[in-house]
Amino acid sequence: MEFASLFNFSFRKPYEVLFWICAVLLVQNSKGSSSDSNYLIGLGSYDITGPAADVNMMGYANMEQTAGGVHFRLRARTFIVAEPQGERVVFVNLDACMASQLVTIKVLQRLKERYGDLYTEKNVAISGIHTHAGPGGYLQYIVYIVTSLGFVRQSFNVLVNGIENSIIQAHENLRPGSIFINKGELLDAGVNRSPSAYLNNPAEERQKYDYNVDKEMTLLKFVDLEWGPIGSFNWFATHGTSMSRTNSLISGDNKGAAARFMEDWFEKKCGIASDLDISVEDTIPRRVSNIIPDLFINHHELLELAASFQSPSGRSATRILSSSRRVRGALRNADKPQFVSAFCQSNCGDVSPNVLGAFCIDTGLPCDFNHSTCGGKNELCYGRGPGYPDEFESTRIIGERQFIKAVDLLSNAPEQLKGKVDFRHTYVDFSKLEVTLERGGTTEVVQTCPAAMGYSFAAGTTDGPGAFDFEQGDDKGNPFWRIIRNFLKTPKKEQVDCQRPKPILLDTGEMRKPYDWAPSILPIQILRVGQLIILGVPGEFTTMAGRRLRDAVKTVLTDGSKSELNGDVHIVIAGLTNSYSQYVTTFEEYQVQRYEGASTLYGPHTLNAYIQEFKKLAHALIDGQAVGAGPQPPDLLNKQISLLPPVVMDATPRSVKFGDVKSDVPKNSTFNRGDMVTVTFWSACPRNDLMTEGTYALVEVLHDKKLWVPAYDDDDFCLRFKWSRPFKLSSQSYATIEWRIPKTATPGVYRITHFGAAKVLFGSINHFTGSSTAFGVV
C-alpha cells in the first residue's frame, strides 16, 4: 500500500487512509465535473457468467477442473469514446480467460445488423482479463477446446450476448464528458515466474528497468459533464491465476475481484468503516445499511423473531424472480449512469500473482531455478499467493491491492486526454510472414513459422504445473513423447528448423483434421484517444516483449516531423484481445524454452514480426493513411464438435421438492460477524438456466418484522454458491450456499435463499426457490 507517500506523513489507522483518499477524490470530482467536455463517453456492463456446472474451466487445461458453482459473477464492461463529429472507438473488457476470434466475429455481425458500419472490426476491441476460473469451450480452434470436450454453445452464447448488450448500453449512454489519465507503481501484485528466461535478455537492456516485471498501472477516469465520475478502466500486468487449477467455482480471479470491490466502493462514494482491522469487505459500503436502520433489539428478541420464520418447502418460481431479487440490479438508479470499473490485462505473459514465490509441496523448499522442478518433477512445484494456503484469500489480497491503487489513481488524475479519436486494424498471417531484421547496420530477412508448441508447454507453469515427465527449459525433447507426437502429426524438416531450438511436441499449425487446431491469421489493432494509445494484441506478451513493442511504436508515434503527439504519449498493451494465440517472448527468452517460449507459436521471430506490423499501423495512424484489411480469419462455427453430454433430467428423492432444505442452520441460532453460515438445498443443474443478470444465491434480511430485503447475492465476494451431485451420472444434485458474514453486516434476522431451474424428463424447465430457517446476526 503506497498511500502514505502521497501526503508526506504516515497513517496509523487504515481507515484514515481511505478518509483522505475520499477527501481528495471529492475535490477532484468537482474539478473533473467542471472540465470542458471534449468527447462523447458511454459505459456499459453486462453479465457473462457461463454454465456453472460440468463445463471445463479455461486456462489450466486440467481435464478434472470443471465448474461446480459461483465464487462471484463475470461481466463484460465496455467504454465507447467518440468525437462529436468524428471517429469513435469501443473497448470491451471481459471477465474471461481471453478473447475468441469466433466470438469477435459473431459480435461484429450483430453490431453490423444493429448499427450498420458504425462499429466494425477496425474500431472495436474485445479483451480478456485472463481469469483461469471461467467456463471454456468458446474458442474455435481445436487445441483450445480439447479439455472442454469440444465446443460449448452455452459458454459461447453468453459471451456473445453479454458483449453485445454491454456495447448497446455504452452506446445508449453516450453523453458529453471528459477523460483523465493517471499512472502509478503497484509493487506487490506480480512477480516474474520465469526469471531464468528474463535473465537471458541482454544485460544492457535489463539495466534500463528497476524490475523484471512491469509495475505500472495506467488508469482512465471517465467524467460525465453532468454526473461527474462514471467509471474507470485500468491496465496492469498480472496473471489471473490466484485461483488454483483445482478450483471449481466460476470467478473473475484477482482482476474480477478488484472490479467488484471498486464498483461497490463507489456505490456509496467513500463509505468508511470504523473497524481498526479494516479489510476489503469493510471498505466496501454495504447496501443493507442504506435500506434498513440498525435493529436495536436484544439477543432474546432477535431469537424470538428468527424462530417465527422456519424453513418453508421448496416452491415454484418465475425466472424473473431471480433477477428482481438481485441486489445490485434492484438498487441501480435508472436516471444516473452506473459506475463501471474494469481492471484490464496487459503484457502478463511471465507475471504471476503468486508473489511469495514457487516452492516444492513435498519439502517446502524453493523449486529449481531453471526448470521449476522438485527432484526432477514439475508437478510438485507451485507458486504461493499472499494468502497461502487459501486461494480465496490470495485472490482477495491481490484484487484488493489493484483496487486500492486504482482508487489512488482515480483520486488524483490530473491529465486530461485531448485530441483525435482514431484507430487502425489489420489481419496478418503469422504462419509465413517475412520479417526484416536490422543488426549492426545490416539487414536480414527471416520468416515466421506455422504454429507449433514445444515440450515445455506440457510442463505448465508454477501457477499451474503440468503432468508426466515434462519440465520447463527443455530444448531437446523426449523419444517416447516424440512417438506419441508423430502419431498425430510428424513435423516436416522445414518446420523443425524454423522453430529451432524449440523441440516440437504438437505441430498445431499444420494439423487440419477435423478442422484447424491453431490460428494462423490474427488481428492486430491500435486505438487512439488523444494522447492514449492502446495496442490490441491477440496473445500474452512477456514483460520484455511488451516493453520492446511499446518502445517501437512510441518511436514511430513521436517522430516530430510527422506527428502532433509528443513524448508524453501513453502507450498501453491490451493483452488477449480479439483473438488468442498463446504467448510472445523475446528472441532471447525463446532460446531458453521455458513454458512461455514453448508456447510462442510462430517461432523465434514472432515478437519481431509483431513489432514490424505494429510499426506499419503506427505509421498509417500518424500519416492518416488507410491500411488493408489483410487475409480474413476463418469462421469455423459450423465445423464445431461438442462431446459434452446435455442435461437429461433433474430429480429429487421421493417426497422431496426442488428447493427443499437438505441441511439447515440450527433452529434458534445466532451467528457473529465473521462466522460462516452454511445451508444446503436440493437443487438442479445450473446449466438449465444461467440466471444471467440474476442470482442462484441470496442472503435476505428481515425488515419491519415482515419484509425480506435482498442483502447479498452470488456476485458478492462473501457469498459462495457450490453445486454438486452425489455421484457423476446422478440426476439428483445439491446447492450449498456459504455466507461468511461481513464485519459490516447489520445486526438482525437473516435467511438464505436459493434460486434454480429443473429439467423434467420431457424437456421443459421449471424454476423453483427455497429458503432456510431464519437466524440472527449479532
PDB file of N, CA and C in Angstrom, residues 492-552:
ATOM      1  N   LYS A 492       7.486 -31.492 -40.515  1.00  0.00           N
ATOM      2  CA  LYS A 492       8.454 -31.534 -41.607  1.00  0.00           C
ATOM      3  C   LYS A 492       9.784 -30.935 -41.158  1.00  0.00           C
ATOM      4  N   LYS A 493      10.830 -31.252 -41.907  1.00  0.00           N
ATOM      5  CA  LYS A 493      12.153 -30.744 -41.550  1.00  0.00           C
ATOM      6  C   LYS A 493      12.179 -29.216 -41.567  1.00  0.00           C
ATOM      7  N   GLU A 494      11.504 -28.631 -42.547  1.00  0.00           N
ATOM      8  CA  GLU A 494      11.479 -27.168 -42.620  1.00  0.00           C
ATOM      9  C   GLU A 494      10.857 -26.558 -41.368  1.00  0.00           C
ATOM     10  N   GLN A 495       9.829 -27.215 -40.860  1.00  0.00           N
ATOM     11  CA  GLN A 495       9.171 -26.720 -39.652  1.00  0.00           C
ATOM     12  C   GLN A 495      10.071 -26.899 -38.433  1.00  0.00           C
ATOM     13  N   VAL A 496      10.752 -28.018 -38.345  1.00  0.00           N
ATOM     14  CA  VAL A 496      11.676 -28.270 -37.228  1.00  0.00           C
ATOM     15  C   VAL A 496      12.780 -27.218 -37.215  1.00  0.00           C
ATOM     16  N   ASP A 497      13.338 -26.944 -38.397  1.00  0.00           N
ATOM     17  CA  ASP A 497      14.417 -25.956 -38.496  1.00  0.00           C
ATOM     18  C   ASP A 497      13.908 -24.553 -38.179  1.00  0.00           C
ATOM     19  N   CYS A 498      12.708 -24.234 -38.648  1.00  0.00           N
ATOM     20  CA  CYS A 498      12.143 -22.904 -38.440  1.00  0.00           C
ATOM     21  C   CYS A 498      11.887 -22.635 -36.964  1.00  0.00           C
ATOM     22  N   GLN A 499      11.417 -23.638 -36.239  1.00  0.00           N
ATOM     23  CA  GLN A 499      11.056 -23.473 -34.832  1.00  0.00           C
ATOM     24  C   GLN A 499      12.250 -23.625 -33.890  1.00  0.00           C
ATOM     25  N   ARG A 500      13.378 -24.081 -34.371  1.00  0.00           N
ATOM     26  CA  ARG A 500      14.545 -24.316 -33.533  1.00  0.00           C
ATOM     27  C   ARG A 500      14.902 -23.105 -32.689  1.00  0.00           C
ATOM     28  N   PRO A 501      15.267 -23.273 -31.401  1.00  0.00           N
ATOM     29  CA  PRO A 501      15.586 -24.521 -30.695  1.00  0.00           C
ATOM     30  C   PRO A 501      14.396 -25.197 -30.011  1.00  0.00           C
ATOM     31  N   LYS A 502      13.191 -24.807 -30.365  1.00  0.00           N
ATOM     32  CA  LYS A 502      12.018 -25.433 -29.769  1.00  0.00           C
ATOM     33  C   LYS A 502      11.871 -26.864 -30.291  1.00  0.00           C
ATOM     34  N   PRO A 503      11.891 -27.876 -29.422  1.00  0.00           N
ATOM     35  CA  PRO A 503      11.550 -29.234 -29.865  1.00  0.00           C
ATOM     36  C   PRO A 503      10.028 -29.341 -29.952  1.00  0.00           C
ATOM     37  N   ILE A 504       9.515 -29.713 -31.097  1.00  0.00           N
ATOM     38  CA  ILE A 504       8.077 -29.641 -31.344  1.00  0.00           C
ATOM     39  C   ILE A 504       7.352 -30.823 -30.713  1.00  0.00           C
ATOM     40  N   LEU A 505       6.400 -30.510 -29.839  1.00  0.00           N
ATOM     41  CA  LEU A 505       5.542 -31.533 -29.248  1.00  0.00           C
ATOM     42  C   LEU A 505       4.250 -31.684 -30.041  1.00  0.00           C
ATOM     43  N   LEU A 506       3.650 -30.567 -30.403  1.00  0.00           N
ATOM     44  CA  LEU A 506       2.430 -30.569 -31.207  1.00  0.00           C
ATOM     45  C   LEU A 506       2.599 -29.584 -32.360  1.00  0.00           C
ATOM     46  N   ASP A 507       2.525 -30.096 -33.576  1.00  0.00           N
ATOM     47  CA  ASP A 507       2.675 -29.267 -34.766  1.00  0.00           C
ATOM     48  C   ASP A 507       1.308 -28.698 -35.160  1.00  0.00           C
ATOM     49  N   THR A 508       0.748 -27.887 -34.261  1.00  0.00           N
ATOM     50  CA  THR A 508      -0.659 -27.496 -34.367  1.00  0.00           C
ATOM     51  C   THR A 508      -0.970 -26.697 -35.623  1.00  0.00           C
ATOM     52  N   GLY A 509      -0.004 -25.904 -36.103  1.00  0.00           N
ATOM     53  CA  GLY A 509      -0.260 -25.069 -37.268  1.00  0.00           C
ATOM     54  C   GLY A 509      -0.443 -25.841 -38.552  1.00  0.00           C
ATOM     55  N   GLU A 510      -0.017 -27.101 -38.555  1.00  0.00           N
ATOM     56  CA  GLU A 510      -0.147 -27.928 -39.760  1.00  0.00           C
ATOM     57  C   GLU A 510      -1.105 -29.097 -39.542  1.00  0.00           C
ATOM     58  N   MET A 511      -1.874 -29.022 -38.457  1.00  0.00           N
ATOM     59  CA  MET A 511      -2.878 -30.044 -38.167  1.00  0.00           C
ATOM     60  C   MET A 511      -4.249 -29.496 -38.553  1.00  0.00           C
ATOM     61  N   ARG A 512      -4.939 -30.179 -39.445  1.00  0.00           N
ATOM     62  CA  ARG A 512      -6.164 -29.656 -40.050  1.00  0.00           C
ATOM     63  C   ARG A 512      -7.371 -30.581 -39.865  1.00  0.00           C
ATOM     64  N   LYS A 513      -7.213 -31.701 -39.186  1.00  0.00           N
ATOM     65  CA  LYS A 513      -8.320 -32.649 -39.064  1.00  0.00           C
ATOM     66  C   LYS A 513      -8.823 -32.703 -37.619  1.00  0.00           C
ATOM     67  N   PRO A 514     -10.128 -32.613 -37.420  1.00  0.00           N
ATOM     68  CA  PRO A 514     -11.189 -32.427 -38.419  1.00  0.00           C
ATOM     69  C   PRO A 514     -11.291 -31.007 -38.939  1.00  0.00           C
ATOM     70  N   TYR A 515     -10.651 -30.048 -38.229  1.00  0.00           N
ATOM     71  CA  TYR A 515     -10.503 -28.683 -38.733  1.00  0.00           C
ATOM     72  C   TYR A 515      -9.298 -28.079 -38.030  1.00  0.00           C
ATOM     73  N   ASP A 516      -9.029 -26.802 -38.211  1.00  0.00           N
ATOM     74  CA  ASP A 516      -7.779 -26.191 -37.757  1.00  0.00           C
ATOM     75  C   ASP A 516      -7.576 -26.343 -36.252  1.00  0.00           C
ATOM     76  N   TRP A 517      -6.370 -26.743 -35.885  1.00  0.00           N
ATOM     77  CA  TRP A 517      -6.019 -26.880 -34.476  1.00  0.00           C
ATOM     78  C   TRP A 517      -5.558 -25.562 -33.863  1.00  0.00           C
ATOM     79  N   ALA A 518      -4.990 -24.673 -34.656  1.00  0.00           N
ATOM     80  CA  ALA A 518      -4.442 -23.413 -34.138  1.00  0.00           C
ATOM     81  C   ALA A 518      -4.624 -22.325 -35.178  1.00  0.00           C
ATOM     82  N   PRO A 519      -4.618 -21.066 -34.752  1.00  0.00           N
ATOM     83  CA  PRO A 519      -4.790 -19.967 -35.708  1.00  0.00           C
ATOM     84  C   PRO A 519      -3.522 -19.688 -36.500  1.00  0.00           C
ATOM     85  N   SER A 520      -3.701 -19.171 -37.685  1.00  0.00           N
ATOM     86  CA  SER A 520      -2.607 -18.634 -38.495  1.00  0.00           C
ATOM     87  C   SER A 520      -2.787 -17.137 -38.720  1.00  0.00           C
ATOM     88  N   ILE A 521      -4.039 -16.737 -38.979  1.00  0.00           N
ATOM     89  CA  ILE A 521      -4.355 -15.335 -39.264  1.00  0.00           C
ATOM     90  C   ILE A 521      -4.852 -14.682 -37.977  1.00  0.00           C
ATOM     91  N   LEU A 522      -4.216 -13.577 -37.617  1.00  0.00           N
ATOM     92  CA  LEU A 522      -4.506 -12.915 -36.348  1.00  0.00           C
ATOM     93  C   LEU A 522      -4.737 -11.420 -36.550  1.00  0.00           C
ATOM     94  N   PRO A 523      -5.574 -10.814 -35.691  1.00  0.00           N
ATOM     95  CA  PRO A 523      -5.797  -9.366 -35.760  1.00  0.00           C
ATOM     96  C   PRO A 523      -4.780  -8.607 -34.924  1.00  0.00           C
ATOM     97  N   ILE A 524      -4.339  -7.476 -35.430  1.00  0.00           N
ATOM     98  CA  ILE A 524      -3.582  -6.521 -34.618  1.00  0.00           C
ATOM     99  C   ILE A 524      -4.276  -5.175 -34.756  1.00  0.00           C
ATOM    100  N   GLN A 525      -4.191  -4.339 -33.727  1.00  0.00           N
ATOM    101  CA  GLN A 525      -5.050  -3.161 -33.674  1.00  0.00           C
ATOM    102  C   GLN A 525      -4.425  -2.064 -32.832  1.00  0.00           C
ATOM    103  N   ILE A 526      -4.614  -0.824 -33.265  1.00  0.00           N
ATOM    104  CA  ILE A 526      -4.256   0.348 -32.466  1.00  0.00           C
ATOM    105  C   ILE A 526      -5.505   1.209 -32.308  1.00  0.00           C
ATOM    106  N   LEU A 527      -5.822   1.559 -31.065  1.00  0.00           N
ATOM    107  CA  LEU A 527      -6.863   2.532 -30.769  1.00  0.00           C
ATOM    108  C   LEU A 527      -6.190   3.777 -30.203  1.00  0.00           C
ATOM    109  N   ARG A 528      -6.674   4.934 -30.628  1.00  0.00           N
ATOM    110  CA  ARG A 528      -6.142   6.187 -30.088  1.00  0.00           C
ATOM    111  C   ARG A 528      -7.269   7.026 -29.505  1.00  0.00           C
ATOM    112  N   VAL A 529      -7.051   7.526 -28.285  1.00  0.00           N
ATOM    113  CA  VAL A 529      -7.920   8.527 -27.678  1.00  0.00           C
ATOM    114  C   VAL A 529      -7.008   9.635 -27.174  1.00  0.00           C
ATOM    115  N   GLY A 530      -6.904  10.716 -27.940  1.00  0.00           N
ATOM    116  CA  GLY A 530      -5.988  11.783 -27.564  1.00  0.00           C
ATOM    117  C   GLY A 530      -4.570  11.285 -27.505  1.00  0.00           C
ATOM    118  N   GLN A 531      -3.927  11.464 -26.340  1.00  0.00           N
ATOM    119  CA  GLN A 531      -2.533  11.042 -26.180  1.00  0.00           C
ATOM    120  C   GLN A 531      -2.406   9.614 -25.655  1.00  0.00           C
ATOM    121  N   LEU A 532      -3.527   8.885 -25.567  1.00  0.00           N
ATOM    122  CA  LEU A 532      -3.504   7.476 -25.164  1.00  0.00           C
ATOM    123  C   LEU A 532      -3.521   6.584 -26.396  1.00  0.00           C
ATOM    124  N   ILE A 533      -2.636   5.604 -26.406  1.00  0.00           N
ATOM    125  CA  ILE A 533      -2.556   4.604 -27.469  1.00  0.00           C
ATOM    126  C   ILE A 533      -2.742   3.228 -26.849  1.00  0.00           C
ATOM    127  N   ILE A 534      -3.714   2.472 -27.351  1.00  0.00           N
ATOM    128  CA  ILE A 534      -3.953   1.106 -26.886  1.00  0.00           C
ATOM    129  C   ILE A 534      -3.543   0.149 -27.998  1.00  0.00           C
ATOM    130  N   LEU A 535      -2.622  -0.745 -27.688  1.00  0.00           N
ATOM    131  CA  LEU A 535      -2.171  -1.760 -28.643  1.00  0.00           C
ATOM    132  C   LEU A 535      -2.898  -3.066 -28.333  1.00  0.00           C
ATOM    133  N   GLY A 536      -3.800  -3.472 -29.210  1.00  0.00           N
ATOM    134  CA  GLY A 536      -4.542  -4.703 -29.019  1.00  0.00           C
ATOM    135  C   GLY A 536      -3.800  -5.881 -29.613  1.00  0.00           C
ATOM    136  N   VAL A 537      -3.340  -6.781 -28.732  1.00  0.00           N
ATOM    137  CA  VAL A 537      -2.551  -7.930 -29.188  1.00  0.00           C
ATOM    138  C   VAL A 537      -3.299  -9.221 -28.849  1.00  0.00           C
ATOM    139  N   PRO A 538      -3.265 -10.200 -29.755  1.00  0.00           N
ATOM    140  CA  PRO A 538      -4.040 -11.437 -29.559  1.00  0.00           C
ATOM    141  C   PRO A 538      -3.271 -12.520 -28.822  1.00  0.00           C
ATOM    142  N   GLY A 539      -2.592 -12.139 -27.753  1.00  0.00           N
ATOM    143  CA  GLY A 539      -1.806 -13.120 -27.022  1.00  0.00           C
ATOM    144  C   GLY A 539      -1.261 -12.539 -25.741  1.00  0.00           C
ATOM    145  N   GLU A 540      -0.354 -13.304 -25.128  1.00  0.00           N
ATOM    146  CA  GLU A 540       0.255 -12.938 -23.852  1.00  0.00           C
ATOM    147  C   GLU A 540       1.725 -12.608 -24.079  1.00  0.00           C
ATOM    148  N   PHE A 541       2.030 -11.316 -24.128  1.00  0.00           N
ATOM    149  CA  PHE A 541       3.410 -10.865 -24.277  1.00  0.00           C
ATOM    150  C   PHE A 541       4.109 -10.939 -22.922  1.00  0.00           C
ATOM    151  N   THR A 542       5.348 -11.376 -22.915  1.00  0.00           N
ATOM    152  CA  THR A 542       6.117 -11.325 -21.682  1.00  0.00           C
ATOM    153  C   THR A 542       6.481  -9.879 -21.374  1.00  0.00           C
ATOM    154  N   THR A 543       7.036  -9.658 -20.200  1.00  0.00           N
ATOM    155  CA  THR A 543       7.384  -8.307 -19.772  1.00  0.00           C
ATOM    156  C   THR A 543       8.285  -7.610 -20.776  1.00  0.00           C
ATOM    157  N   MET A 544       9.410  -8.234 -21.136  1.00  0.00           N
ATOM    158  CA  MET A 544      10.357  -7.567 -22.027  1.00  0.00           C
ATOM    159  C   MET A 544       9.823  -7.493 -23.455  1.00  0.00           C
ATOM    160  N   ALA A 545       9.057  -8.474 -23.865  1.00  0.00           N
ATOM    161  CA  ALA A 545       8.456  -8.410 -25.197  1.00  0.00           C
ATOM    162  C   ALA A 545       7.515  -7.216 -25.278  1.00  0.00           C
ATOM    163  N   GLY A 546       6.731  -6.999 -24.248  1.00  0.00           N
ATOM    164  CA  GLY A 546       5.825  -5.860 -24.226  1.00  0.00           C
ATOM    165  C   GLY A 546       6.568  -4.536 -24.223  1.00  0.00           C
ATOM    166  N   ARG A 547       7.657  -4.469 -23.488  1.00  0.00           N
ATOM    167  CA  ARG A 547       8.449  -3.236 -23.447  1.00  0.00           C
ATOM    168  C   ARG A 547       9.005  -2.911 -24.827  1.00  0.00           C
ATOM    169  N   ARG A 548       9.507  -3.906 -25.515  1.00  0.00           N
ATOM    170  CA  ARG A 548      10.054  -3.664 -26.850  1.00  0.00           C
ATOM    171  C   ARG A 548       8.972  -3.195 -27.818  1.00  0.00           C
ATOM    172  N   LEU A 549       7.799  -3.802 -27.736  1.00  0.00           N
ATOM    173  CA  LEU A 549       6.717  -3.392 -28.627  1.00  0.00           C
ATOM    174  C   LEU A 549       6.293  -1.955 -28.329  1.00  0.00           C
ATOM    175  N   ARG A 550       6.106  -1.620 -27.076  1.00  0.00           N
ATOM    176  CA  ARG A 550       5.718  -0.251 -26.727  1.00  0.00           C
ATOM    177  C   ARG A 550       6.755   0.759 -27.199  1.00  0.00           C
ATOM    178  N   ASP A 551       8.027   0.454 -26.978  1.00  0.00           N
ATOM    179  CA  ASP A 551       9.095   1.376 -27.370  1.00  0.00           C
ATOM    180  C   ASP A 551       9.126   1.573 -28.884  1.00  0.00           C
ATOM    181  N   ALA A 552       8.942   0.489 -29.625  1.00  0.00           N
ATOM    182  CA  ALA A 552       8.985   0.588 -31.082  1.00  0.00           C
ATOM    183  C   ALA A 552       7.845   1.453 -31.607  1.00  0.00           C
TER     184      ALA A 552
END
